[in-house]
Amino acid sequence: MRIDKFLKVSRLLKRRETAKRLAEEGGVFLNGKKAKPSSEAQSGDVLTLSLGRHVLEVEILEVRPYANKEQAGAMYRLVKDTLTEVNEDA
């Protein structure tokens, strides 16, 4: 499944267009490498999202074409959730 679609179906991001734009701008990494919107997501992959100061790292557990709210949360496991500091001197 494409990364942009996985992000929407898993409800990590609300809209597929937002997921596509984030990947095009270099904010999505798949197994440590920059991911394009069309990159394929598979079970066992590690997905890193850079959302401004917020960085989410999740392991993909399951890929499904659609999911309700309960199923969406079971599609991934949160590995790390970090908030970077703001450098006020810059």
PDB file of C-alpha atoms in Angstrom:
ATOM      1  CA  MET A   1       0.000   0.000   0.000  1.00  0.00           C
ATOM      2  CA  ARG A   2       1.219   3.509  -0.775  1.00  0.00           C
ATOM      3  CA  ILE A   3       2.556   5.511   2.184  1.00  0.00           C
ATOM      4  CA  ASP A   4       0.121   8.381   1.656  1.00  0.00           C
ATOM      5  CA  LYS A   5      -2.859   6.003   1.696  1.00  0.00           C
ATOM      6  CA  PHE A   6      -1.531   4.108   4.745  1.00  0.00           C
ATOM      7  CA  LEU A   7      -1.208   7.363   6.704  1.00  0.00           C
ATOM      8  CA  LYS A   8      -4.837   8.225   5.966  1.00  0.00           C
ATOM      9  CA  VAL A   9      -6.308   4.735   6.559  1.00  0.00           C
ATOM     10  CA  SER A  10      -4.360   4.332   9.828  1.00  0.00           C
ATOM     11  CA  ARG A  11      -5.542   7.815  10.861  1.00  0.00           C
ATOM     12  CA  LEU A  12      -2.038   9.028  11.611  1.00  0.00           C
ATOM     13  CA  LEU A  13      -2.964  11.940   9.327  1.00  0.00           C
ATOM     14  CA  LYS A  14      -6.481  13.110   8.506  1.00  0.00           C
ATOM     15  CA  ARG A  15      -6.180  13.613   4.764  1.00  0.00           C
ATOM     16  CA  ARG A  16      -4.351  11.747   2.034  1.00  0.00           C
ATOM     17  CA  GLU A  17      -3.428  15.041   0.369  1.00  0.00           C
ATOM     18  CA  THR A  18      -1.739  16.154   3.604  1.00  0.00           C
ATOM     19  CA  ALA A  19       0.177  12.863   3.729  1.00  0.00           C
ATOM     20  CA  LYS A  20       1.236  13.274   0.101  1.00  0.00           C
ATOM     21  CA  ARG A  21       2.454  16.842   0.688  1.00  0.00           C
ATOM     22  CA  LEU A  22       4.364  15.843   3.839  1.00  0.00           C
ATOM     23  CA  ALA A  23       6.160  13.066   1.943  1.00  0.00           C
ATOM     24  CA  GLU A  24       6.988  15.387  -0.969  1.00  0.00           C
ATOM     25  CA  GLU A  25       8.487  17.903   1.474  1.00  0.00           C
ATOM     26  CA  GLY A  26      10.724  15.247   3.063  1.00  0.00           C
ATOM     27  CA  GLY A  27       8.839  14.750   6.339  1.00  0.00           C
ATOM     28  CA  VAL A  28       8.207  11.010   5.918  1.00  0.00           C
ATOM     29  CA  PHE A  29      10.895   8.353   6.346  1.00  0.00           C
ATOM     30  CA  LEU A  30      10.457   4.638   5.722  1.00  0.00           C
ATOM     31  CA  ASN A  31      13.075   2.424   7.393  1.00  0.00           C
ATOM     32  CA  GLY A  32      15.382   5.445   7.765  1.00  0.00           C
ATOM     33  CA  LYS A  33      15.159   6.606   4.128  1.00  0.00           C
ATOM     34  CA  LYS A  34      13.134   9.506   2.716  1.00  0.00           C
ATOM     35  CA  ALA A  35       9.852   8.187   1.378  1.00  0.00           C
ATOM     36  CA  LYS A  36       7.919   9.359  -1.649  1.00  0.00           C
ATOM     37  CA  PRO A  37       4.097   9.348  -1.498  1.00  0.00           C
ATOM     38  CA  SER A  38       4.138   6.255  -3.738  1.00  0.00           C
ATOM     39  CA  SER A  39       6.592   4.288  -1.547  1.00  0.00           C
ATOM     40  CA  GLU A  40       5.152   0.934  -0.521  1.00  0.00           C
ATOM     41  CA  ALA A  41       4.372   0.341   3.172  1.00  0.00           C
ATOM     42  CA  GLN A  42       4.553  -3.224   4.461  1.00  0.00           C
ATOM     43  CA  SER A  43       4.175  -4.959   7.809  1.00  0.00           C
ATOM     44  CA  GLY A  44       7.367  -4.672   9.845  1.00  0.00           C
ATOM     45  CA  ASP A  45       8.451  -1.350   8.313  1.00  0.00           C
ATOM     46  CA  VAL A  46       9.376   1.549  10.594  1.00  0.00           C
ATOM     47  CA  LEU A  47       7.747   4.828   9.631  1.00  0.00           C
ATOM     48  CA  THR A  48       8.999   8.193  10.916  1.00  0.00           C
ATOM     49  CA  LEU A  49       6.891  11.343  10.568  1.00  0.00           C
ATOM     50  CA  SER A  50       8.336  14.793  11.127  1.00  0.00           C
ATOM     51  CA  LEU A  51       5.448  17.114  11.936  1.00  0.00           C
ATOM     52  CA  GLY A  52       7.063  20.441  12.774  1.00  0.00           C
ATOM     53  CA  ARG A  53       8.651  20.016  16.209  1.00  0.00           C
ATOM     54  CA  HIS A  54       6.807  16.725  16.739  1.00  0.00           C
ATOM     55  CA  VAL A  55       8.464  13.491  15.555  1.00  0.00           C
ATOM     56  CA  LEU A  56       6.531  10.203  15.553  1.00  0.00           C
ATOM     57  CA  GLU A  57       8.134   6.832  14.960  1.00  0.00           C
ATOM     58  CA  VAL A  58       5.793   3.881  14.438  1.00  0.00           C
ATOM     59  CA  GLU A  59       6.162   0.249  13.427  1.00  0.00           C
ATOM     60  CA  ILE A  60       3.646  -0.900  10.826  1.00  0.00           C
ATOM     61  CA  LEU A  61       1.891  -4.010  12.144  1.00  0.00           C
ATOM     62  CA  GLU A  62      -0.802  -4.466   9.535  1.00  0.00           C
ATOM     63  CA  VAL A  63      -1.731  -2.999   6.160  1.00  0.00           C
ATOM     64  CA  ARG A  64      -5.424  -2.950   5.230  1.00  0.00           C
ATOM     65  CA  PRO A  65      -7.279  -1.103   2.454  1.00  0.00           C
ATOM     66  CA  TYR A  66      -9.763   0.482   4.882  1.00  0.00           C
ATOM     67  CA  ALA A  67     -10.273   0.514   8.643  1.00  0.00           C
ATOM     68  CA  ASN A  68     -12.711   1.803  11.213  1.00  0.00           C
ATOM     69  CA  LYS A  69     -11.490   3.737  14.247  1.00  0.00           C
ATOM     70  CA  GLU A  70     -10.678   0.656  16.342  1.00  0.00           C
ATOM     71  CA  GLN A  71      -8.968  -1.194  13.482  1.00  0.00           C
ATOM     72  CA  ALA A  72      -6.908   1.871  12.528  1.00  0.00           C
ATOM     73  CA  GLY A  73      -5.181   1.962  15.929  1.00  0.00           C
ATOM     74  CA  ALA A  74      -4.176  -1.685  15.542  1.00  0.00           C
ATOM     75  CA  MET A  75      -2.399  -1.046  12.238  1.00  0.00           C
ATOM     76  CA  TYR A  76       0.703   0.395  13.925  1.00  0.00           C
ATOM     77  CA  ARG A  77       2.625   0.432  17.201  1.00  0.00           C
ATOM     78  CA  LEU A  78       4.061   3.678  18.557  1.00  0.00           C
ATOM     79  CA  VAL A  79       7.819   3.278  18.993  1.00  0.00           C
ATOM     80  CA  LYS A  80       8.830   6.827  19.868  1.00  0.00           C
ATOM     81  CA  ASP A  81       7.064  10.176  20.244  1.00  0.00           C
ATOM     82  CA  THR A  82       9.403  13.131  20.692  1.00  0.00           C
ATOM     83  CA  LEU A  83       9.064  16.879  20.826  1.00  0.00           C
ATOM     84  CA  THR A  84      12.151  18.835  19.768  1.00  0.00           C
ATOM     85  CA  GLU A  85      13.239  21.964  21.577  1.00  0.00           C
ATOM     86  CA  VAL A  86      12.938  25.389  20.008  1.00  0.00           C
ATOM     87  CA  ASN A  87      16.207  27.292  19.680  1.00  0.00           C
ATOM     88  CA  GLU A  88      15.236  30.874  20.580  1.00  0.00           C
ATOM     89  CA  ASP A  89      18.736  32.250  19.791  1.00  0.00           C
ATOM     90  CA  ALA A  90      18.393  31.560  16.066  1.00  0.00           C
TER      91      ALA A  90
END
